[in-house]
Amino acid sequence: MRFLLIEDNVELGRAIVERLSLDGHVVDQAESLADARDHCATADYDLILLDIMLPDGDGRTFLAEHRARENATPVIVLTARSEVSDRVGVLDLGADDYIVKPFDFAEFEARCRAVLRRRGGVAGNRVTRGDLTFDTLAGTLHVGGDDIQLRNRELRLFEIFVNSPGQIFSKSKLVDRLFSYDEDVSENAIEVYVGRLRKHLTRSSANIVTVRGLGYKLEV
């Protein structure tokens, strides 16, 4: 998954990026509203993490603009304000959740997972598609009576497919979602990871199929 972190605190931003990267996510960081707008103009994100107090304005302005454009990308607000009125205010502006700083990283990660599940229309960590079950928290596929442990890139790639079965993803779009700007990778890397996932799915009725000239999709 690709996240946009809008946070001007260098130390906190570095800690968040490192923590999410360990889970296999790609995180772009913006330290101002202007940088955030530039990022959103050039990339699609699965989740936005938004600080309120930024050098060039109020994060709530960005949130209002984001929803005014009917952009459905979920937003978690990071705020030092714990008053009920502040929390209600950001939720009414269109935030999907908020977390008060300082926060525990285990809770932070859990809130990210919960928001992403809701976006995919999934209630829990386990997603069933046909005869396979995917556990997003444990990173496992249950196929044909076996549990298969996925590596980070495989996990994040399959997460994209399983959350949108039937949707076609081009190789370039998948590269965007899986790799950061400073990683020098080609679209051939996607073929490698898709090949690995297909091997895991050989005993399942679900499969990742190639749509010639367009990309890949999960068929159940």
Coordinates of N, CA and C in Angstrom, one line a residue:
M1 N 0.8 -1.2 0.0 CA 0.0 0.0 0.0 C 0.9 1.3 0.0
R2 N 0.4 2.3 -0.6 CA 1.1 3.6 -0.7 C 0.4 4.6 0.2
F3 N 1.2 5.2 1.1 CA 0.7 6.1 2.1 C 1.3 7.5 1.8
L4 N 0.6 8.6 2.1 CA 1.1 9.9 2.1 C 1.1 10.4 3.6
L5 N 2.2 10.7 4.1 CA 2.3 11.3 5.5 C 2.6 12.8 5.3
I6 N 1.7 13.6 5.9 CA 1.8 15.0 5.9 C 2.1 15.4 7.3
E7 N 3.4 15.6 7.6 CA 3.9 15.9 9.0 C 5.2 16.6 8.9
D8 N 5.3 17.7 9.6 CA 6.5 18.6 9.6 C 7.5 18.3 10.7
N9 N 7.1 17.4 11.7 CA 8.0 17.0 12.7 C 9.0 15.9 12.2
V10 N 10.2 16.3 12.0 CA 11.2 15.4 11.3 C 11.3 14.1 12.0
E11 N 11.5 14.2 13.4 CA 11.7 13.0 14.1 C 10.5 12.0 14.1
L12 N 9.3 12.6 14.3 CA 8.1 11.8 14.3 C 7.9 11.2 12.9
G13 N 8.1 12.0 11.9 CA 7.9 11.6 10.5 C 8.8 10.4 10.2
R14 N 10.1 10.5 10.6 CA 11.0 9.4 10.3 C 10.6 8.2 11.0
A15 N 10.1 8.3 12.2 CA 9.7 7.1 13.0 C 8.5 6.4 12.3
I16 N 7.5 7.2 11.9 CA 6.4 6.7 11.2 C 6.8 6.0 9.9
V17 N 7.6 6.6 9.1 CA 8.0 6.1 7.8 C 8.7 4.7 8.1
E18 N 9.6 4.7 9.0 CA 10.4 3.5 9.3 C 9.4 2.4 9.8
R19 N 8.5 2.7 10.6 CA 7.6 1.7 11.1 C 6.7 1.1 10.0
L20 N 6.1 2.0 9.2 CA 5.3 1.5 8.1 C 6.1 0.8 7.0
S21 N 7.3 1.2 6.8 CA 8.1 0.5 5.8 C 8.5 -0.9 6.2
L22 N 8.6 -1.1 7.5 CA 8.9 -2.5 8.0 C 7.7 -3.4 7.7
D23 N 6.5 -2.8 7.6 CA 5.3 -3.6 7.2 C 5.1 -3.8 5.7
G24 N 6.1 -3.2 4.9 CA 6.0 -3.4 3.5 C 5.3 -2.3 2.8
H25 N 4.9 -1.2 3.5 CA 4.2 -0.1 2.9 C 5.2 0.9 2.3
V26 N 4.8 1.6 1.3 CA 5.5 2.7 0.7 C 5.0 4.0 1.3
V27 N 5.8 4.8 1.8 CA 5.4 6.1 2.4 C 6.1 7.3 1.8
D28 N 5.3 8.2 1.3 CA 5.9 9.5 0.8 C 5.6 10.5 1.9
Q29 N 6.6 11.3 2.2 CA 6.4 12.3 3.3 C 6.4 13.7 2.7
A30 N 5.4 14.5 3.1 CA 5.3 15.9 2.8 C 5.4 16.7 4.1
E31 N 6.2 17.8 4.1 CA 6.3 18.6 5.4 C 5.5 19.9 5.3
S32 N 4.7 20.0 4.3 CA 3.9 21.2 4.2 C 2.7 20.9 3.3
L33 N 1.7 21.8 3.4 CA 0.5 21.6 2.6 C 0.8 21.7 1.1
A34 N 1.8 22.6 0.7 CA 2.1 22.8 -0.7 C 2.8 21.5 -1.2
D35 N 3.7 20.9 -0.4 CA 4.3 19.6 -0.8 C 3.2 18.5 -0.9
A36 N 2.2 18.5 0.0 CA 1.2 17.5 0.0 C 0.3 17.6 -1.3
R37 N 0.0 18.8 -1.7 CA -0.8 19.0 -2.9 C 0.0 18.5 -4.1
D38 N 1.3 18.8 -4.1 CA 2.1 18.3 -5.3 C 2.1 16.8 -5.3
H39 N 2.3 16.1 -4.2 CA 2.3 14.7 -4.1 C 0.9 14.1 -4.6
C40 N -0.1 14.7 -4.2 CA -1.5 14.2 -4.6 C -1.8 14.4 -6.1
A41 N -1.1 15.4 -6.7 CA -1.3 15.7 -8.1 C -0.5 14.7 -9.0
T42 N 0.4 13.9 -8.4 CA 1.2 13.1 -9.2 C 1.1 11.6 -8.8
A43 N 0.4 11.3 -7.7 CA 0.4 9.9 -7.3 C -1.0 9.6 -6.6
D44 N -1.4 8.3 -6.7 CA -2.6 7.9 -6.0 C -2.2 7.2 -4.7
Y45 N -3.0 7.4 -3.6 CA -2.6 6.9 -2.3 C -3.8 6.0 -1.8
D46 N -3.4 5.0 -1.0 CA -4.3 4.2 -0.3 C -4.8 4.8 1.0
L47 N -3.9 5.6 1.6 CA -4.2 6.2 2.9 C -3.4 7.5 3.1
I48 N -4.0 8.6 3.6 CA -3.3 9.8 3.9 C -3.3 10.0 5.5
L49 N -2.1 10.3 6.0 CA -1.9 10.6 7.4 C -1.6 12.1 7.5
L50 N -2.5 12.8 8.2 CA -2.5 14.3 8.1 C -2.3 14.9 9.4
D51 N -1.3 15.7 9.6 CA -1.1 16.5 10.8 C -1.9 17.8 10.6
I52 N -2.3 18.4 11.7 CA -3.1 19.6 11.7 C -2.3 20.9 11.6
M53 N -1.3 21.0 12.4 CA -0.5 22.2 12.5 C 0.7 22.1 11.6
L54 N 0.7 22.8 10.4 CA 1.8 22.7 9.4 C 2.3 24.1 9.1
P55 N 3.5 24.2 8.6 CA 4.2 25.5 8.5 C 3.4 26.5 7.6
D56 N 2.7 26.0 6.6 CA 2.0 26.9 5.7 C 0.5 26.9 5.8
G57 N 0.0 26.4 6.9 CA -1.4 26.4 7.1 C -2.0 25.3 8.0
D58 N -3.3 25.2 8.0 CA -4.0 24.2 8.8 C -4.4 23.0 8.0
G59 N -4.0 21.8 8.5 CA -4.3 20.5 7.8 C -5.8 20.4 7.5
R60 N -6.6 21.0 8.3 CA -8.1 20.9 8.1 C -8.5 21.6 6.8
T61 N -7.7 22.5 6.3 CA -7.9 23.1 5.0 C -7.7 22.1 3.9
F62 N -6.6 21.4 4.1 CA -6.3 20.3 3.1 C -7.4 19.3 3.1
L63 N -7.8 18.9 4.3 CA -8.9 17.9 4.4 C -10.2 18.3 3.7
A64 N -10.6 19.6 3.9 CA -11.8 20.1 3.3 C -11.6 20.1 1.7
E65 N -10.4 20.5 1.2 CA -10.2 20.5 -0.2 C -10.3 19.1 -0.8
H66 N -9.7 18.2 0.0 CA -9.6 16.8 -0.4 C -11.0 16.2 -0.6
R67 N -11.9 16.5 0.3 CA -13.3 16.0 0.2 C -14.1 16.8 -0.8
A68 N -13.8 18.1 -1.0 CA -14.5 18.9 -1.9 C -14.3 18.4 -3.4
R69 N -13.1 17.8 -3.6 CA -12.8 17.2 -4.9 C -13.4 15.8 -5.0
E70 N -14.2 15.4 -4.0 CA -14.8 14.0 -4.0 C -13.7 12.9 -4.1
N71 N -12.6 13.2 -3.5 CA -11.5 12.2 -3.4 C -11.8 11.3 -2.2
A72 N -12.0 10.0 -2.5 CA -12.4 9.0 -1.5 C -11.2 8.4 -0.7
T73 N -10.0 8.8 -1.0 CA -8.9 8.3 -0.2 C -9.0 8.5 1.2
P74 N -9.0 7.5 2.1 CA -9.2 7.7 3.5 C -8.1 8.5 4.2
V75 N -8.5 9.3 5.2 CA -7.6 10.2 5.9 C -7.7 9.9 7.4
I76 N -6.5 9.7 8.0 CA -6.4 9.7 9.5 C -5.7 11.0 9.9
V77 N -6.3 11.7 10.8 CA -5.7 13.0 11.3 C -4.9 12.7 12.5
L78 N -3.7 13.2 12.5 CA -2.8 13.2 13.6 C -2.8 14.5 14.3
T79 N -3.3 14.5 15.6 CA -3.5 15.8 16.2 C -3.0 15.8 17.7
A80 N -2.5 16.9 18.2 CA -2.1 17.0 19.6 C -3.3 17.5 20.4
R81 N -4.4 17.8 19.7 CA -5.6 18.4 20.4 C -6.5 17.2 20.8
S82 N -6.8 17.1 22.1 CA -7.6 16.0 22.6 C -9.0 16.4 22.9
E83 N -9.4 17.7 22.7 CA -10.8 18.1 23.1 C -11.8 17.5 22.2
V84 N -12.9 17.2 22.7 CA -14.0 16.5 21.9 C -14.4 17.3 20.7
S85 N -14.5 18.6 20.9 CA -14.9 19.5 19.8 C -13.9 19.4 18.6
D86 N -12.6 19.3 18.9 CA -11.6 19.2 17.9 C -11.8 17.9 17.1
R87 N -12.0 16.8 17.8 CA -12.1 15.5 17.2 C -13.4 15.5 16.4
V88 N -14.5 16.0 16.9 CA -15.7 16.0 16.2 C -15.6 16.9 14.9
G89 N -14.8 18.0 15.0 CA -14.6 18.9 13.9 C -14.0 18.2 12.7
V90 N -12.9 17.4 13.0 CA -12.2 16.8 11.8 C -13.0 15.6 11.3
L91 N -13.7 14.9 12.1 CA -14.6 13.9 11.6 C -15.7 14.4 10.7
D92 N -16.3 15.6 11.1 CA -17.3 16.2 10.3 C -16.8 16.7 9.0
L93 N -15.5 17.1 9.0 CA -14.9 17.6 7.7 C -14.6 16.4 6.7
G94 N -14.6 15.2 7.2 CA -14.4 14.0 6.3 C -13.3 13.1 6.7
A95 N -12.7 13.3 7.9 CA -11.6 12.4 8.3 C -12.3 11.0 8.6
D96 N -11.5 10.0 8.3 CA -12.0 8.6 8.6 C -11.7 8.2 10.0
D97 N -10.7 8.8 10.6 CA -10.3 8.5 12.0 C -9.3 9.6 12.4
Y98 N -9.0 9.6 13.7 CA -8.0 10.5 14.2 C -7.2 9.7 15.3
I99 N -6.0 10.2 15.6 CA -5.2 9.7 16.7 C -4.5 10.8 17.3
V100 N -4.6 10.9 18.7 CA -4.0 12.0 19.4 C -2.5 11.7 19.7
K101 N -1.7 12.7 19.4 CA -0.3 12.6 19.7 C 0.0 13.0 21.2
P102 N 1.0 12.4 21.8 CA 1.8 11.3 21.4 C 1.0 10.0 21.4
F103 N 1.3 9.0 20.5 CA 0.5 7.8 20.4 C 1.4 6.6 20.5
D104 N 0.8 5.5 20.8 CA 1.5 4.2 20.8 C 1.4 3.7 19.3
F105 N 2.6 3.2 18.8 CA 2.7 2.7 17.5 C 1.8 1.5 17.2
A106 N 1.6 0.7 18.2 CA 0.8 -0.5 18.0 C -0.7 -0.1 17.7
E107 N -1.2 0.9 18.4 CA -2.5 1.5 18.2 C -2.6 2.2 16.9
F108 N -1.5 2.9 16.5 CA -1.5 3.6 15.3 C -1.6 2.7 14.1
E109 N -0.8 1.6 14.1 CA -0.9 0.6 13.0 C -2.2 -0.1 13.0
A110 N -2.8 -0.3 14.1 CA -4.2 -1.0 14.2 C -5.2 0.0 13.6
R111 N -5.1 1.2 13.8 CA -6.1 2.2 13.2 C -5.9 2.3 11.7
C112 N -4.6 2.2 11.3 CA -4.4 2.2 9.8 C -5.0 1.0 9.2
R113 N -4.8 -0.2 9.8 CA -5.4 -1.4 9.3 C -6.9 -1.3 9.2
A114 N -7.5 -0.8 10.3 CA -9.0 -0.7 10.4 C -9.6 0.2 9.3
V115 N -8.9 1.3 9.1 CA -9.4 2.2 8.0 C -9.3 1.6 6.6
L116 N -8.2 0.9 6.4 CA -8.0 0.2 5.1 C -9.0 -0.9 4.9
R117 N -9.3 -1.6 6.0 CA -10.3 -2.7 5.9 C -11.7 -2.1 5.5
R118 N -12.0 -1.0 6.2 CA -13.3 -0.4 5.9 C -13.4 0.1 4.4
R119 N -12.3 0.6 4.0 CA -12.2 1.1 2.6 C -12.5 -0.1 1.6
G120 N -12.0 -1.3 2.0 CA -12.2 -2.4 1.1 C -13.5 -3.2 1.4
G121 N -14.3 -2.6 2.3 CA -15.6 -3.3 2.6 C -15.4 -4.6 3.4
V122 N -14.3 -4.6 4.2 CA -14.0 -5.8 5.0 C -14.1 -5.5 6.5
A123 N -14.8 -6.4 7.2 CA -15.0 -6.1 8.6 C -13.8 -6.5 9.5
G124 N -13.2 -7.6 9.2 CA -12.1 -8.1 10.0 C -10.8 -8.3 9.2
N125 N -9.8 -8.9 9.9 CA -8.5 -9.1 9.3 C -8.5 -10.2 8.2
R126 N -9.5 -11.1 8.3 CA -9.5 -12.2 7.4 C -10.5 -12.0 6.3
V127 N -10.0 -12.1 5.0 CA -10.8 -11.9 3.8 C -10.9 -13.2 3.1
T128 N -12.1 -13.6 2.8 CA -12.4 -14.9 2.0 C -12.8 -14.5 0.6
R129 N -12.1 -15.1 -0.3 CA -12.4 -15.0 -1.7 C -12.4 -16.4 -2.3
G130 N -13.6 -16.9 -2.7 CA -13.7 -18.3 -3.1 C -13.3 -19.2 -2.1
D131 N -12.3 -20.1 -2.5 CA -11.9 -21.1 -1.5 C -10.6 -20.8 -0.8
L132 N -10.2 -19.5 -0.9 CA -9.0 -19.1 -0.1 C -9.3 -18.0 0.9
T133 N -8.5 -18.0 2.0 CA -8.7 -17.0 3.0 C -7.4 -16.3 3.2
F134 N -7.4 -15.0 3.2 CA -6.3 -14.1 3.3 C -6.3 -13.4 4.7
D135 N -5.3 -13.6 5.5 CA -5.2 -12.9 6.8 C -4.2 -11.8 6.6
T136 N -4.8 -10.5 6.6 CA -4.0 -9.4 6.3 C -3.0 -9.0 7.5
L137 N -3.4 -9.4 8.7 CA -2.6 -9.1 9.9 C -1.4 -10.1 10.0
A138 N -1.8 -11.4 9.8 CA -0.7 -12.5 9.9 C 0.1 -12.6 8.7
G139 N -0.4 -12.0 7.5 CA 0.3 -12.1 6.3 C 0.3 -13.5 5.7
T140 N -0.9 -14.3 5.9 CA -0.9 -15.6 5.4 C -2.1 -15.9 4.5
L141 N -1.9 -16.8 3.6 CA -2.9 -17.3 2.7 C -3.3 -18.7 3.2
H142 N -4.6 -19.0 3.3 CA -5.0 -20.4 3.7 C -5.6 -21.0 2.4
V143 N -4.9 -21.9 1.8 CA -5.3 -22.5 0.5 C -5.1 -24.0 0.6
G144 N -6.2 -24.7 0.3 CA -6.1 -26.2 0.3 C -5.7 -26.8 1.6
G145 N -6.1 -26.2 2.7 CA -5.7 -26.8 4.0 C -4.4 -26.3 4.5
D146 N -3.6 -25.6 3.8 CA -2.3 -25.1 4.2 C -2.3 -23.6 4.4
D147 N -1.5 -23.2 5.4 CA -1.2 -21.7 5.6 C 0.1 -21.4 4.9
I148 N 0.1 -20.4 4.0 CA 1.3 -20.0 3.3 C 1.6 -18.6 3.8
Q149 N 2.9 -18.5 4.3 CA 3.3 -17.2 4.8 C 3.9 -16.4 3.6
L150 N 3.3 -15.2 3.4 CA 3.7 -14.3 2.3 C 4.8 -13.3 2.8
R151 N 5.8 -13.1 1.9 CA 6.8 -12.0 2.2 C 6.1 -10.7 2.0
N152 N 6.8 -9.6 2.5 CA 6.2 -8.3 2.5 C 5.7 -7.8 1.2
R153 N 6.5 -7.9 0.1 CA 6.0 -7.4 -1.2 C 4.9 -8.3 -1.7
E154 N 5.0 -9.6 -1.6 CA 3.9 -10.5 -2.0 C 2.6 -10.1 -1.2
L155 N 2.8 -9.9 0.1 CA 1.6 -9.5 0.9 C 0.9 -8.3 0.4
R156 N 1.7 -7.2 0.2 CA 1.1 -5.9 -0.2 C 0.5 -6.0 -1.6
L157 N 1.1 -6.8 -2.5 CA 0.6 -7.0 -3.8 C -0.7 -7.7 -3.8
F158 N -0.8 -8.8 -3.0 CA -2.0 -9.6 -2.9 C -3.1 -8.8 -2.3
E159 N -2.7 -8.0 -1.3 CA -3.7 -7.1 -0.6 C -4.4 -6.2 -1.6
I160 N -3.6 -5.7 -2.6 CA -4.2 -4.8 -3.6 C -5.3 -5.6 -4.4
F161 N -4.9 -6.8 -4.9 CA -5.8 -7.6 -5.7 C -7.0 -8.1 -4.9
V162 N -6.8 -8.5 -3.7 CA -7.9 -9.1 -2.9 C -8.9 -8.1 -2.5
N163 N -8.5 -6.8 -2.3 CA -9.4 -5.8 -1.9 C -10.2 -5.3 -3.1
S164 N -9.8 -5.6 -4.3 CA -10.6 -5.2 -5.5 C -10.6 -6.3 -6.5
P165 N -11.3 -7.4 -6.2 CA -11.4 -8.5 -7.1 C -12.1 -8.1 -8.4
G166 N -11.5 -8.6 -9.6 CA -12.0 -8.2 -10.9 C -11.5 -6.9 -11.4
Q167 N -10.9 -6.1 -10.6 CA -10.4 -4.8 -11.1 C -9.0 -5.0 -11.8
I168 N -8.8 -4.4 -12.9 CA -7.6 -4.5 -13.6 C -6.6 -3.5 -13.2
F169 N -5.3 -4.0 -12.9 CA -4.3 -3.1 -12.4 C -3.1 -3.2 -13.5
S170 N -2.7 -2.1 -14.0 CA -1.6 -2.1 -14.9 C -0.3 -2.3 -14.2
K171 N 0.7 -2.7 -14.9 CA 2.0 -2.9 -14.2 C 2.6 -1.6 -13.6
S172 N 2.4 -0.5 -14.4 CA 2.9 0.8 -13.9 C 2.1 1.2 -12.6
K173 N 0.8 1.0 -12.6 CA 0.1 1.3 -11.4 C 0.5 0.5 -10.2
L174 N 0.8 -0.8 -10.4 CA 1.3 -1.6 -9.3 C 2.7 -1.2 -8.8
V175 N 3.6 -0.8 -9.8 CA 4.9 -0.3 -9.4 C 4.7 0.9 -8.5
D176 N 3.8 1.8 -8.9 CA 3.5 3.0 -8.1 C 3.0 2.7 -6.7
R177 N 2.2 1.6 -6.5 CA 1.7 1.3 -5.2 C 2.6 0.5 -4.3
L178 N 3.7 -0.1 -4.9 CA 4.5 -1.0 -4.2 C 5.9 -0.5 -3.9
F179 N 6.4 0.5 -4.7 CA 7.8 1.0 -4.6 C 7.8 2.5 -4.5
S180 N 8.8 2.9 -3.7 CA 9.0 4.4 -3.5 C 9.7 5.0 -4.7
Y181 N 9.7 6.3 -4.7 CA 10.4 7.0 -5.9 C 11.8 6.7 -6.0
D182 N 12.5 6.5 -4.8 CA 14.0 6.3 -4.9 C 14.4 4.8 -5.1
E183 N 13.4 4.0 -5.3 CA 13.7 2.6 -5.6 C 13.8 2.4 -7.2
D184 N 14.9 2.0 -7.7 CA 15.1 1.8 -9.1 C 14.6 0.4 -9.5
V185 N 13.3 0.4 -9.9 CA 12.7 -0.9 -10.3 C 12.0 -0.8 -11.6
S186 N 11.9 -1.9 -12.3 CA 11.2 -1.9 -13.6 C 9.9 -2.6 -13.4
E187 N 9.1 -2.6 -14.5 CA 7.8 -3.3 -14.4 C 8.0 -4.8 -14.4
N188 N 9.2 -5.3 -14.8 CA 9.5 -6.7 -14.7 C 9.4 -7.2 -13.3
A189 N 9.7 -6.3 -12.3 CA 9.6 -6.8 -10.9 C 8.1 -7.2 -10.6
I190 N 7.1 -6.6 -11.2 CA 5.7 -7.0 -10.9 C 5.5 -8.4 -11.5
E191 N 6.1 -8.7 -12.6 CA 5.9 -10.0 -13.2 C 6.5 -11.1 -12.3
V192 N 7.6 -10.8 -11.6 CA 8.2 -11.7 -10.7 C 7.3 -12.0 -9.5
Y193 N 6.7 -10.9 -8.9 CA 5.9 -11.1 -7.7 C 4.5 -11.7 -8.1
V194 N 4.0 -11.4 -9.2 CA 2.8 -12.0 -9.7 C 3.0 -13.5 -9.9
G195 N 4.2 -13.9 -10.5 CA 4.5 -15.3 -10.7 C 4.6 -16.0 -9.3
R196 N 5.1 -15.4 -8.3 CA 5.2 -16.0 -7.0 C 3.8 -16.2 -6.4
L197 N 3.0 -15.2 -6.5 CA 1.6 -15.4 -6.0 C 0.8 -16.5 -6.8
R198 N 1.0 -16.6 -8.1 CA 0.3 -17.6 -8.8 C 0.7 -19.0 -8.4
K199 N 2.0 -19.2 -8.0 CA 2.5 -20.5 -7.5 C 1.7 -20.8 -6.1
H200 N 1.5 -19.8 -5.3 CA 0.8 -20.0 -4.1 C -0.6 -20.4 -4.3
L201 N -1.2 -19.9 -5.4 CA -2.6 -20.1 -5.7 C -2.9 -21.3 -6.6
T202 N -1.9 -22.2 -6.8 CA -2.1 -23.3 -7.7 C -3.2 -24.3 -7.2
R203 N -3.4 -24.4 -5.9 CA -4.4 -25.3 -5.4 C -5.8 -24.6 -5.1
S204 N -5.9 -23.3 -5.6 CA -7.1 -22.6 -5.4 C -7.8 -22.3 -6.7
S205 N -9.1 -22.1 -6.6 CA -9.9 -21.7 -7.8 C -9.7 -20.3 -8.1
A206 N -9.1 -19.5 -7.2 CA -8.8 -18.1 -7.5 C -7.5 -18.0 -8.2
N207 N -7.4 -17.0 -9.1 CA -6.1 -16.9 -9.8 C -5.9 -15.4 -10.2
I208 N -4.7 -15.0 -10.4 CA -4.3 -13.7 -10.9 C -4.1 -13.9 -12.4
V209 N -5.0 -13.3 -13.2 CA -5.0 -13.5 -14.7 C -4.4 -12.3 -15.4
T210 N -3.8 -12.5 -16.5 CA -3.3 -11.4 -17.3 C -4.3 -11.0 -18.3
V211 N -4.6 -9.7 -18.3 CA -5.5 -9.1 -19.3 C -4.6 -8.4 -20.4
R212 N -4.5 -9.0 -21.5 CA -3.5 -8.6 -22.5 C -3.6 -7.1 -22.8
G213 N -2.4 -6.5 -22.7 CA -2.3 -5.1 -23.0 C -2.8 -4.1 -21.9
L214 N -3.4 -4.7 -20.8 CA -3.9 -3.9 -19.8 C -3.3 -4.1 -18.4
G215 N -3.1 -5.4 -18.0 CA -2.5 -5.7 -16.7 C -3.0 -6.9 -16.1
Y216 N -3.2 -6.9 -14.8 CA -3.6 -8.1 -14.1 C -4.9 -7.9 -13.3
K217 N -5.6 -9.0 -13.0 CA -6.7 -8.9 -12.1 C -6.9 -10.2 -11.4
L218 N -7.5 -10.2 -10.2 CA -7.8 -11.4 -9.5 C -9.2 -11.9 -9.9
E219 N -9.2 -13.2 -10.3 CA -10.5 -13.8 -10.7 C -10.8 -14.9 -9.7
V220 N -12.0 -14.9 -9.2 CA -12.4 -15.9 -8.2 C -13.5 -16.7 -8.8

